[in-house]
Amino acid sequence: MNQERKIRVLIAKPGLDSHDRGAKIVARALRDAGMEVIYTGLRQTPEQIVETALQEDVDVIGLSILSGAHTTLFPRIMELIKEKGLNDVLVFAGGIIPEEDVPEMKKIGIKEIFGPGTPTETLVKYVKENVKKKI
Amino acid sequence: MSYEELARMVLKGDRRSIARAITLIENNHPKTQQMMSQLYRHGGNAHIIGVTGPGGCGKSTLVGKLVKEFRHKNKTVGVIAVDPSSPFTGGAFLGDRIRMQELSADEGVFIRSMATRNNLGGLARATKDAVCVLDASGKDVIIVETVGAGQSEVDIIKVAHTILVVLAPGLGDEIQAIKAGIMEIGDIFVVNKADRENADRAVIDIRTMLEMNSGKQEWKPVVVKTIAIEGKGVSQLVEKIEEHRKYLEKGAFASKRREQVETEFFEVLRQKIEESFLNDLKKKREFDKILEKILAREVDPYTAAENVIAKKLKNNKD
């Protein structure tokens, strides 16, 4: 039997902001790169996002946030990811995240942060190179 | 984790293991078969509901509301929502969950999005086995949502016990309603977005179509109006689904299951035979040699195929 592996990605919008154009552009770019992209829709709680990642058995989670609440929401998400044992999932983030917050975000386990204007090719390349091989 | 262990955890209802098992199936992992043979014995208890219909008629929203209604009745629910893969890049955008957001924190619900990976017929190749995993994990109800189906994507009949064909007003006149294919497979027809103009017209068209059917069937398909986004008509719809299940339990279940198992066994058998022949041919590079001969018109494809079969059968005997 032929084994076919597809990269599965969850694009999630935590918190209360209501703009998801960026998230959709990222989703679309990853789709066009041959990945299977699940989008949560707006206004998700950390619990909803991590449970969705678990059920969908994704390899990658992309968090998009513009509201400034990343300092509260991201740590909670990373905590839940550890709690549920999703340690092999690659987590990156994008949106409006001030430079001075980046070290703290990386410390809690967000592997990379992409600001506005990042070419989608950069993102696709990053995901392909950094996704961890599961079984 | 070993595959025996994974199967054991699925049987206990462990959510992470259910998710992982479905991934193995989707990726055609070599150990899938061993896992499935453990799970298969424990299935057969869930009521499997198929939801099909054209894109944009509200299937996902309706599925979300159906799940909520079943949860009110204390049933655990599994959902497989299928969306298309791109025939060009192989990628997919799986957006059905967006309409089911409020369910992702409920432990009695397990939702999995699935891309068709270019399988035709409205489902993914992995859908049937994924349903088997959810069934073995103890879900009472499993809902399978097909891709937006046009007219001939009717594979759902191989999987579901009760089929909902969802339509919306304004999709076409009674000529569309008497066409073959998807309009023949519904046990229950749902006219969603029933607050729109012409909803009653759509109901009449479907009823007229149903009345033309020969009177032999024991189950007369029904038409239900819903406004899924407001939750209207959903409890009546669940009543009809329950009625259909009771009807099946009076006897039709056995014949339906037999038909489905027959189709499945036949498909698996065909696939296994194909694999076994192709593996042999490719190992010895015979495949290319035969192709060359056919290309040179030294032999026709039919004779070439018969020769391959005869040779394999002879080898097996020796």
Tab-separated table of C-alpha atoms in Angstrom:
chain	number	residue	atom	x	y	z
A	1	MET	CA	0.000	0.000	0.000
A	2	ASN	CA	1.205	3.474	-0.712
A	3	GLN	CA	1.764	5.599	2.295
A	4	GLU	CA	0.666	9.166	1.827
A	5	ARG	CA	1.557	11.790	4.379
A	6	LYS	CA	-0.061	15.182	4.376
A	7	ILE	CA	0.855	18.072	6.630
A	8	ARG	CA	-2.237	19.051	8.624
A	9	VAL	CA	-2.386	22.593	9.963
A	10	LEU	CA	-4.792	24.329	12.318
A	11	ILE	CA	-5.122	28.073	11.816
A	12	ALA	CA	-6.685	29.526	14.939
A	13	LYS	CA	-7.970	32.908	16.044
A	14	PRO	CA	-7.818	33.125	19.837
A	15	GLY	CA	-9.596	35.870	21.724
A	16	LEU	CA	-11.901	38.645	20.751
A	17	ASP	CA	-10.543	40.347	17.658
A	18	SER	CA	-12.704	40.082	14.619
A	19	HIS	CA	-10.326	40.515	11.705
A	20	ASP	CA	-9.193	37.350	10.017
A	21	ARG	CA	-7.991	38.429	6.618
A	22	GLY	CA	-4.397	37.608	7.587
A	23	ALA	CA	-5.384	34.210	8.958
A	24	LYS	CA	-7.271	33.427	5.766
A	25	ILE	CA	-4.360	34.477	3.549
A	26	VAL	CA	-2.044	32.205	5.517
A	27	ALA	CA	-4.590	29.360	5.336
A	28	ARG	CA	-4.915	29.821	1.608
A	29	ALA	CA	-1.128	29.892	1.053
A	30	LEU	CA	-0.619	26.688	3.031
A	31	ARG	CA	-3.506	25.054	1.164
A	32	ASP	CA	-1.907	25.991	-2.143
A	33	ALA	CA	1.337	24.452	-0.909
A	34	GLY	CA	-0.482	21.108	-0.681
A	35	MET	CA	-1.328	21.083	3.025
A	36	GLU	CA	-4.653	20.302	4.690
A	37	VAL	CA	-5.694	23.400	6.563
A	38	ILE	CA	-8.399	23.528	9.198
A	39	TYR	CA	-9.640	26.955	10.171
A	40	THR	CA	-11.350	27.457	13.531
A	41	GLY	CA	-13.196	30.642	12.745
A	42	LEU	CA	-13.174	33.729	14.974
A	43	ARG	CA	-13.230	34.184	18.736
A	44	GLN	CA	-11.929	30.896	20.041
A	45	THR	CA	-10.985	30.103	23.610
A	46	PRO	CA	-7.636	28.407	24.304
A	47	GLU	CA	-9.591	25.291	25.361
A	48	GLN	CA	-11.463	25.164	22.041
A	49	ILE	CA	-8.284	25.624	20.023
A	50	VAL	CA	-6.297	22.918	21.778
A	51	GLU	CA	-9.212	20.459	21.751
A	52	THR	CA	-9.646	21.072	18.019
A	53	ALA	CA	-5.925	20.492	17.445
A	54	LEU	CA	-6.206	17.226	19.360
A	55	GLN	CA	-9.254	15.925	17.471
A	56	GLU	CA	-7.845	16.934	14.104
A	57	ASP	CA	-4.427	15.473	14.991
A	58	VAL	CA	-2.632	18.396	13.365
A	59	ASP	CA	1.115	18.684	12.906
A	60	VAL	CA	1.132	22.468	13.091
A	61	ILE	CA	-0.851	25.217	14.859
A	62	GLY	CA	-0.757	28.771	13.531
A	63	LEU	CA	-2.119	31.384	15.949
A	64	SER	CA	-3.284	34.713	14.590
A	65	ILE	CA	-3.872	37.590	16.964
A	66	LEU	CA	-4.278	41.333	16.576
A	67	SER	CA	-5.916	42.289	19.842
A	68	GLY	CA	-2.843	42.534	22.058
A	69	ALA	CA	-4.078	39.740	24.324
A	70	HIS	CA	-1.318	37.350	23.306
A	71	THR	CA	0.437	37.738	26.648
A	72	THR	CA	-2.553	36.133	28.402
A	73	LEU	CA	-3.914	33.817	25.704
A	74	PHE	CA	-0.722	32.275	24.323
A	75	PRO	CA	0.644	31.052	27.694
A	76	ARG	CA	-2.718	29.397	28.405
A	77	ILE	CA	-2.702	27.718	24.980
A	78	MET	CA	0.854	26.440	25.461
A	79	GLU	CA	-0.052	25.169	28.921
A	80	LEU	CA	-3.007	23.193	27.536
A	81	ILE	CA	-0.887	21.821	24.689
A	82	LYS	CA	1.528	20.386	27.246
A	83	GLU	CA	-1.293	19.158	29.455
A	84	LYS	CA	-2.856	17.196	26.582
A	85	GLY	CA	0.466	15.805	25.469
A	86	LEU	CA	0.575	17.480	22.058
A	87	ASN	CA	4.314	18.018	22.425
A	88	ASP	CA	5.140	17.141	18.830
A	89	VAL	CA	3.013	19.950	17.390
A	90	LEU	CA	4.834	22.919	15.844
A	91	VAL	CA	3.333	26.230	17.022
A	92	PHE	CA	3.899	29.521	15.255
A	93	ALA	CA	2.143	32.861	15.541
A	94	GLY	CA	1.391	35.906	13.467
A	95	GLY	CA	-0.390	39.239	13.663
A	96	ILE	CA	0.474	42.202	15.806
A	97	ILE	CA	3.000	41.105	18.401
A	98	PRO	CA	5.390	43.820	19.628
A	99	GLU	CA	9.113	43.150	19.304
A	100	GLU	CA	9.640	43.287	23.080
A	101	ASP	CA	7.151	40.457	23.663
A	102	VAL	CA	8.844	38.059	21.237
A	103	PRO	CA	11.446	36.589	23.657
A	104	GLU	CA	8.746	35.833	26.224
A	105	MET	CA	6.558	34.156	23.544
A	106	LYS	CA	9.452	32.023	22.361
A	107	LYS	CA	10.268	31.061	25.930
A	108	ILE	CA	6.816	29.542	26.409
A	109	GLY	CA	7.220	27.404	23.283
A	110	ILE	CA	6.012	29.454	20.303
A	111	LYS	CA	8.652	28.539	17.784
A	112	GLU	CA	8.404	31.505	15.437
A	113	ILE	CA	6.560	34.812	15.114
A	114	PHE	CA	5.713	36.341	11.758
A	115	GLY	CA	4.762	39.990	11.538
A	116	PRO	CA	2.772	41.858	8.899
A	117	GLY	CA	4.312	41.816	5.437
A	118	THR	CA	5.879	38.368	5.730
A	119	PRO	CA	5.883	36.823	2.242
A	120	THR	CA	3.730	33.689	2.189
A	121	GLU	CA	6.609	31.756	0.599
A	122	THR	CA	8.670	32.351	3.761
A	123	LEU	CA	5.871	30.856	5.822
A	124	VAL	CA	5.381	27.818	3.585
A	125	LYS	CA	9.109	27.129	3.624
A	126	TYR	CA	9.251	27.527	7.393
A	127	VAL	CA	6.399	25.058	7.988
A	128	LYS	CA	7.777	22.468	5.582
A	129	GLU	CA	11.232	22.602	7.134
A	130	ASN	CA	10.177	22.606	10.753
A	131	VAL	CA	7.223	20.230	10.934
A	132	LYS	CA	8.113	17.226	13.054
A	133	LYS	CA	7.688	13.840	11.508
A	134	LYS	CA	5.067	11.845	13.344
A	135	ILE	CA	4.759	8.059	13.022
B	1	MET	CA	2.653	3.451	21.181
B	2	SER	CA	2.068	0.018	19.679
B	3	TYR	CA	-0.933	-0.555	17.450
B	4	GLU	CA	-2.516	-2.999	19.886
B	5	GLU	CA	-2.192	-0.355	22.572
B	6	LEU	CA	-3.662	2.293	20.278
B	7	ALA	CA	-6.651	0.060	19.508
B	8	ARG	CA	-7.140	-0.574	23.216
B	9	MET	CA	-7.132	3.142	23.967
B	10	VAL	CA	-9.633	3.782	21.155
B	11	LEU	CA	-11.957	1.192	22.674
B	12	LYS	CA	-11.707	3.093	25.978
B	13	GLY	CA	-12.794	6.234	24.147
B	14	ASP	CA	-9.456	8.082	24.501
B	15	ARG	CA	-9.742	11.136	22.271
B	16	ARG	CA	-6.067	11.500	21.387
B	17	SER	CA	-5.927	7.850	20.322
B	18	ILE	CA	-9.090	8.175	18.221
B	19	ALA	CA	-7.508	11.147	16.434
B	20	ARG	CA	-4.235	9.300	15.908
B	21	ALA	CA	-5.993	6.177	14.628
B	22	ILE	CA	-7.857	8.217	12.006
B	23	THR	CA	-4.571	9.778	10.867
B	24	LEU	CA	-3.048	6.315	10.388
B	25	ILE	CA	-6.010	5.338	8.240
B	26	GLU	CA	-5.807	8.534	6.204
B	27	ASN	CA	-2.091	8.076	5.611
B	28	ASN	CA	-2.515	4.444	4.632
B	29	HIS	CA	-0.020	3.440	7.297
B	30	PRO	CA	1.139	-0.190	6.929
B	31	LYS	CA	-0.051	-1.116	10.421
B	32	THR	CA	-3.586	0.187	9.859
B	33	GLN	CA	-4.956	-3.205	8.996
B	34	GLN	CA	-3.840	-4.815	12.253
B	35	MET	CA	-5.393	-1.994	14.209
B	36	MET	CA	-8.638	-2.151	12.240
B	37	SER	CA	-8.978	-5.878	12.706
B	38	GLN	CA	-9.007	-5.307	16.456
B	39	LEU	CA	-11.499	-2.469	16.254
B	40	TYR	CA	-13.854	-4.006	13.710
B	41	ARG	CA	-15.116	-6.634	16.146
B	42	HIS	CA	-16.284	-3.955	18.549
B	43	GLY	CA	-18.259	-1.863	16.076
B	44	GLY	CA	-21.790	-2.133	14.773
B	45	ASN	CA	-23.566	-0.323	17.578
B	46	ALA	CA	-23.752	3.268	16.377
B	47	HIS	CA	-26.530	4.803	14.315
B	48	ILE	CA	-24.766	6.224	11.267
B	49	ILE	CA	-26.403	9.241	9.670
B	50	GLY	CA	-25.302	10.578	6.292
B	51	VAL	CA	-25.826	14.237	5.444
B	52	THR	CA	-25.456	15.157	1.801
B	53	GLY	CA	-26.572	17.862	-0.604
B	54	PRO	CA	-25.171	20.630	-2.782
B	55	GLY	CA	-22.549	23.070	-1.507
B	56	GLY	CA	-23.942	26.080	0.301
B	57	CYS	CA	-27.275	24.561	1.329
B	58	GLY	CA	-26.301	24.602	5.015
B	59	LYS	CA	-25.129	21.048	5.702
B	60	SER	CA	-22.442	21.983	8.239
B	61	THR	CA	-24.675	24.377	10.150
B	62	LEU	CA	-27.401	21.734	10.231
B	63	VAL	CA	-24.961	19.055	11.417
B	64	GLY	CA	-23.870	21.372	14.243
B	65	LYS	CA	-27.489	21.770	15.380
B	66	LEU	CA	-28.216	18.046	15.025
B	67	VAL	CA	-25.278	17.268	17.298
B	68	LYS	CA	-26.637	19.667	19.925
B	69	GLU	CA	-30.072	18.052	19.735
B	70	PHE	CA	-28.604	14.550	20.153
B	71	ARG	CA	-26.542	15.813	23.084
B	72	HIS	CA	-29.759	17.040	24.755
B	73	LYS	CA	-30.906	13.440	24.506
B	74	ASN	CA	-27.675	12.374	26.215
B	75	LYS	CA	-26.245	10.622	23.178
B	76	THR	CA	-22.545	10.803	22.409
B	77	VAL	CA	-21.816	11.928	18.867
B	78	GLY	CA	-19.015	11.558	16.351
B	79	VAL	CA	-18.808	13.675	13.214
B	80	ILE	CA	-16.759	13.151	10.058
B	81	ALA	CA	-16.962	16.227	7.833
B	82	VAL	CA	-15.556	15.765	4.355
B	83	ASP	CA	-14.340	18.633	2.157
B	84	PRO	CA	-12.612	18.463	-1.231
B	85	SER	CA	-8.867	18.366	-1.872
B	86	SER	CA	-7.478	20.471	-4.684
B	87	PRO	CA	-6.941	18.352	-7.795
B	88	PHE	CA	-4.019	20.664	-8.611
B	89	THR	CA	-2.011	20.955	-5.399
B	90	GLY	CA	-3.491	18.209	-3.199
B	91	GLY	CA	-4.097	20.825	-0.510
B	92	ALA	CA	-7.429	21.410	1.175
B	93	PHE	CA	-9.233	24.026	3.200
B	94	LEU	CA	-11.374	22.272	5.771
B	95	GLY	CA	-13.942	24.746	6.994
B	96	ASP	CA	-16.864	22.685	8.271
B	97	ARG	CA	-15.852	23.126	11.904
B	98	ILE	CA	-16.418	26.878	11.675
B	99	ARG	CA	-20.155	26.116	11.749
B	100	MET	CA	-19.797	23.809	14.735
B	101	GLN	CA	-17.627	25.978	17.010
B	102	GLU	CA	-19.651	25.690	20.190
B	103	LEU	CA	-19.222	21.905	20.154
B	104	SER	CA	-15.445	21.697	20.434
B	105	ALA	CA	-15.432	21.979	24.217
B	106	ASP	CA	-17.988	19.176	24.742
B	107	GLU	CA	-16.410	15.872	25.733
B	108	GLY	CA	-19.340	13.878	24.358
B	109	VAL	CA	-18.563	15.077	20.844
B	110	PHE	CA	-15.688	14.212	18.529
B	111	ILE	CA	-15.403	16.065	15.217
B	112	ARG	CA	-12.912	15.253	12.510
B	113	SER	CA	-12.459	17.151	9.247
B	114	MET	CA	-11.343	15.047	6.337
B	115	ALA	CA	-10.118	15.953	2.858
B	116	THR	CA	-11.208	13.757	-0.062
B	117	ARG	CA	-7.594	13.355	-1.241
B	118	ASN	CA	-9.068	13.131	-4.722
B	119	ASN	CA	-11.434	10.289	-4.015
B	120	LEU	CA	-14.622	10.661	-6.048
B	121	GLY	CA	-18.101	9.843	-4.819
B	122	GLY	CA	-18.428	12.504	-2.118
B	123	LEU	CA	-16.363	10.823	0.602
B	124	ALA	CA	-12.677	10.208	1.316
B	125	ARG	CA	-11.175	6.735	0.986
B	126	ALA	CA	-10.601	6.794	4.751
B	127	THR	CA	-14.147	7.805	5.710
B	128	LYS	CA	-15.558	4.329	6.193
B	129	ASP	CA	-12.743	3.130	8.445
B	130	ALA	CA	-12.800	6.397	10.388
B	131	VAL	CA	-16.502	5.770	11.054
B	132	CYS	CA	-15.514	2.302	12.265
B	133	VAL	CA	-13.032	3.873	14.732
B	134	LEU	CA	-15.683	6.238	16.138
B	135	ASP	CA	-18.143	3.350	16.316
B	136	ALA	CA	-15.682	1.153	18.220
B	137	SER	CA	-14.914	4.065	20.572
B	138	GLY	CA	-18.521	3.892	21.728
B	139	LYS	CA	-20.221	6.850	20.058
B	140	ASP	CA	-24.021	6.422	19.956
B	141	VAL	CA	-24.538	8.483	16.829
B	142	ILE	CA	-22.106	9.145	13.987
B	143	ILE	CA	-22.838	11.840	11.440
B	144	VAL	CA	-21.005	11.797	8.120
B	145	GLU	CA	-21.167	15.027	6.146
B	146	THR	CA	-20.241	14.591	2.477
B	147	VAL	CA	-18.592	17.163	0.250
B	148	GLY	CA	-21.008	19.484	-1.489
B	149	ALA	CA	-22.599	16.845	-3.688
B	150	GLY	CA	-23.944	17.454	-7.148
B	151	GLN	CA	-25.883	14.640	-8.676
B	152	SER	CA	-23.887	11.449	-8.706
B	153	GLU	CA	-21.839	11.575	-5.488
B	154	VAL	CA	-23.747	8.799	-3.773
B	155	ASP	CA	-21.030	6.794	-1.954
B	156	ILE	CA	-22.679	7.742	1.317
B	157	ILE	CA	-25.139	4.864	0.768
B	158	LYS	CA	-22.259	2.469	1.400
B	159	VAL	CA	-21.670	3.952	4.845
B	160	ALA	CA	-24.838	5.405	6.399
B	161	HIS	CA	-27.998	3.829	7.795
B	162	THR	CA	-30.121	6.939	7.479
B	163	ILE	CA	-29.522	9.486	4.738
B	164	LEU	CA	-30.512	13.135	4.850
B	165	VAL	CA	-30.513	14.947	1.524
B	166	VAL	CA	-30.329	18.658	2.317
B	167	LEU	CA	-31.554	21.199	-0.234
B	168	ALA	CA	-32.296	24.882	-0.216
B	169	PRO	CA	-35.060	26.815	-1.984
B	170	GLY	CA	-34.303	28.093	-5.438
B	171	LEU	CA	-31.889	25.374	-6.505
B	172	GLY	CA	-33.999	24.211	-9.392
B	173	ASP	CA	-37.428	23.167	-10.535
B	174	GLU	CA	-39.165	19.804	-10.537
B	175	ILE	CA	-36.992	18.633	-13.421
B	176	GLN	CA	-33.998	18.717	-11.074
B	177	ALA	CA	-36.066	16.817	-8.544
B	178	ILE	CA	-36.786	13.876	-10.830
B	179	LYS	CA	-33.200	13.395	-11.931
B	180	ALA	CA	-31.460	10.189	-10.983
B	181	GLY	CA	-28.663	10.018	-8.431
B	182	ILE	CA	-28.658	11.952	-5.202
B	183	MET	CA	-32.434	12.505	-5.230
B	184	GLU	CA	-32.954	8.748	-5.069
B	185	ILE	CA	-30.922	8.097	-1.932
B	186	GLY	CA	-32.691	10.250	0.665
B	187	ASP	CA	-34.572	8.665	3.555
B	188	ILE	CA	-35.333	12.163	4.753
B	189	PHE	CA	-35.283	15.304	2.615
B	190	VAL	CA	-34.506	18.574	4.344
B	191	VAL	CA	-35.447	21.904	2.838
B	192	ASN	CA	-33.100	24.187	4.755
B	193	LYS	CA	-33.165	28.008	4.725
B	194	ALA	CA	-36.939	27.593	4.808
B	195	ASP	CA	-37.433	31.275	5.610
B	196	ARG	CA	-36.489	32.046	2.027
B	197	GLU	CA	-38.862	32.581	-0.800
B	198	ASN	CA	-40.076	29.448	-2.595
B	199	ALA	CA	-39.426	27.081	0.308
B	200	ASP	CA	-42.927	25.626	0.019
B	201	ARG	CA	-42.460	25.265	-3.719
B	202	ALA	CA	-39.325	23.186	-3.093
B	203	VAL	CA	-41.224	20.999	-0.616
B	204	ILE	CA	-43.991	20.415	-3.168
B	205	ASP	CA	-41.478	19.572	-5.923
B	206	ILE	CA	-39.785	16.993	-3.728
B	207	ARG	CA	-43.101	15.504	-2.576
B	208	THR	CA	-44.280	15.247	-6.182
B	209	MET	CA	-41.065	13.469	-7.075
B	210	LEU	CA	-41.467	11.076	-4.152
B	211	GLU	CA	-45.059	10.274	-5.099
B	212	MET	CA	-43.887	9.110	-8.513
B	213	ASN	CA	-41.779	6.426	-6.842
B	214	SER	CA	-43.190	2.934	-6.995
B	215	GLY	CA	-45.243	2.161	-3.915
B	216	LYS	CA	-43.215	-0.865	-2.938
B	217	GLN	CA	-40.860	0.684	-0.407
B	218	GLU	CA	-41.802	0.215	3.221
B	219	TRP	CA	-40.233	3.516	4.256
B	220	LYS	CA	-41.816	6.514	2.620
B	221	PRO	CA	-39.212	9.303	2.543
B	222	VAL	CA	-40.370	12.440	4.341
B	223	VAL	CA	-39.703	16.128	3.763
B	224	VAL	CA	-38.786	18.399	6.694
B	225	LYS	CA	-38.326	22.181	6.649
B	226	THR	CA	-35.543	23.704	8.747
B	227	ILE	CA	-33.864	27.038	9.372
B	228	ALA	CA	-30.630	25.554	10.667
B	229	ILE	CA	-28.943	28.808	11.626
B	230	GLU	CA	-31.810	29.554	14.051
B	231	GLY	CA	-32.190	25.924	15.094
B	232	LYS	CA	-35.768	25.847	13.784
B	233	GLY	CA	-37.173	22.498	12.710
B	234	VAL	CA	-34.169	20.607	14.051
B	235	SER	CA	-36.001	18.757	16.835
B	236	GLN	CA	-38.688	17.660	14.339
B	237	LEU	CA	-35.877	16.472	12.066
B	238	VAL	CA	-34.340	14.428	14.876
B	239	GLU	CA	-37.788	12.889	15.521
B	240	LYS	CA	-37.901	11.754	11.890
B	241	ILE	CA	-34.363	10.369	12.158
B	242	GLU	CA	-35.429	8.399	15.242
B	243	GLU	CA	-38.499	7.144	13.380
B	244	HIS	CA	-36.293	5.934	10.560
B	245	ARG	CA	-34.015	4.154	13.014
B	246	LYS	CA	-37.004	2.409	14.595
B	247	TYR	CA	-38.186	1.370	11.162
B	248	LEU	CA	-34.720	-0.077	10.404
B	249	GLU	CA	-34.666	-1.937	13.702
B	250	LYS	CA	-37.895	-3.715	12.759
B	251	GLY	CA	-35.966	-5.643	10.113
B	252	ALA	CA	-34.475	-3.491	7.382
B	253	PHE	CA	-31.206	-3.053	9.309
B	254	ALA	CA	-30.151	-6.618	8.591
B	255	SER	CA	-30.600	-6.358	4.818
B	256	LYS	CA	-29.012	-2.901	4.654
B	257	ARG	CA	-25.961	-4.054	6.608
B	258	ARG	CA	-25.660	-7.142	4.434
B	259	GLU	CA	-25.670	-5.010	1.291
B	260	GLN	CA	-23.086	-2.623	2.718
B	261	VAL	CA	-20.811	-5.415	3.906
B	262	GLU	CA	-21.073	-7.102	0.530
B	263	THR	CA	-20.039	-3.912	-1.279
B	264	GLU	CA	-17.220	-3.289	1.153
B	265	PHE	CA	-15.880	-6.829	0.989
B	266	PHE	CA	-16.004	-6.737	-2.788
B	267	GLU	CA	-14.108	-3.432	-2.903
B	268	VAL	CA	-11.446	-4.629	-0.483
B	269	LEU	CA	-11.074	-7.907	-2.339
B	270	ARG	CA	-10.646	-6.113	-5.639
B	271	GLN	CA	-8.107	-3.724	-4.125
B	272	LYS	CA	-6.110	-6.582	-2.578
B	273	ILE	CA	-6.049	-8.554	-5.827
B	274	GLU	CA	-4.942	-5.465	-7.727
B	275	GLU	CA	-2.174	-4.740	-5.214
B	276	SER	CA	-0.942	-8.299	-5.218
B	277	PHE	CA	-0.674	-8.410	-9.016
B	278	LEU	CA	0.859	-4.966	-9.359
B	279	ASN	CA	3.436	-5.563	-6.608
B	280	ASP	CA	4.591	-8.711	-8.401
B	281	LEU	CA	4.805	-7.002	-11.752
B	282	LYS	CA	6.613	-3.962	-10.438
B	283	LYS	CA	9.106	-6.001	-8.418
B	284	LYS	CA	10.306	-7.819	-11.504
B	285	ARG	CA	10.007	-4.766	-13.742
B	286	GLU	CA	7.717	-6.854	-15.869
B	287	PHE	CA	5.193	-4.064	-15.869
B	288	ASP	CA	7.392	-1.858	-18.092
B	289	LYS	CA	8.170	-4.722	-20.444
B	290	ILE	CA	4.494	-5.465	-20.947
B	291	LEU	CA	3.768	-1.787	-21.536
B	292	GLU	CA	6.483	-1.677	-24.209
B	293	LYS	CA	4.935	-4.652	-25.964
B	294	ILE	CA	1.495	-3.086	-25.920
B	295	LEU	CA	2.933	0.204	-27.180
B	296	ALA	CA	4.632	-1.621	-30.056
B	297	ARG	CA	1.268	-3.278	-30.770
B	298	GLU	CA	2.799	-6.716	-30.441
B	299	VAL	CA	0.035	-7.581	-28.017
B	300	ASP	CA	-3.308	-6.038	-27.045
B	301	PRO	CA	-4.057	-4.998	-23.420
B	302	TYR	CA	-6.692	-7.717	-22.938
B	303	THR	CA	-4.422	-10.597	-23.949
B	304	ALA	CA	-1.552	-9.097	-21.946
B	305	ALA	CA	-3.731	-8.944	-18.837
B	306	GLU	CA	-4.921	-12.530	-19.278
B	307	ASN	CA	-1.326	-13.693	-19.697
B	308	VAL	CA	-0.347	-11.986	-16.444
B	309	ILE	CA	-3.191	-13.679	-14.570
B	310	ALA	CA	-2.471	-17.098	-16.046
B	311	LYS	CA	1.196	-16.780	-15.154
B	312	LYS	CA	0.503	-15.783	-11.553
B	313	LEU	CA	-1.986	-18.577	-11.014
B	314	LYS	CA	0.498	-21.068	-12.402
B	315	ASN	CA	3.284	-19.730	-10.140
B	316	ASN	CA	1.014	-19.968	-7.111
B	317	LYS	CA	0.320	-23.631	-7.897
B	318	ASP	CA	4.021	-24.433	-8.220
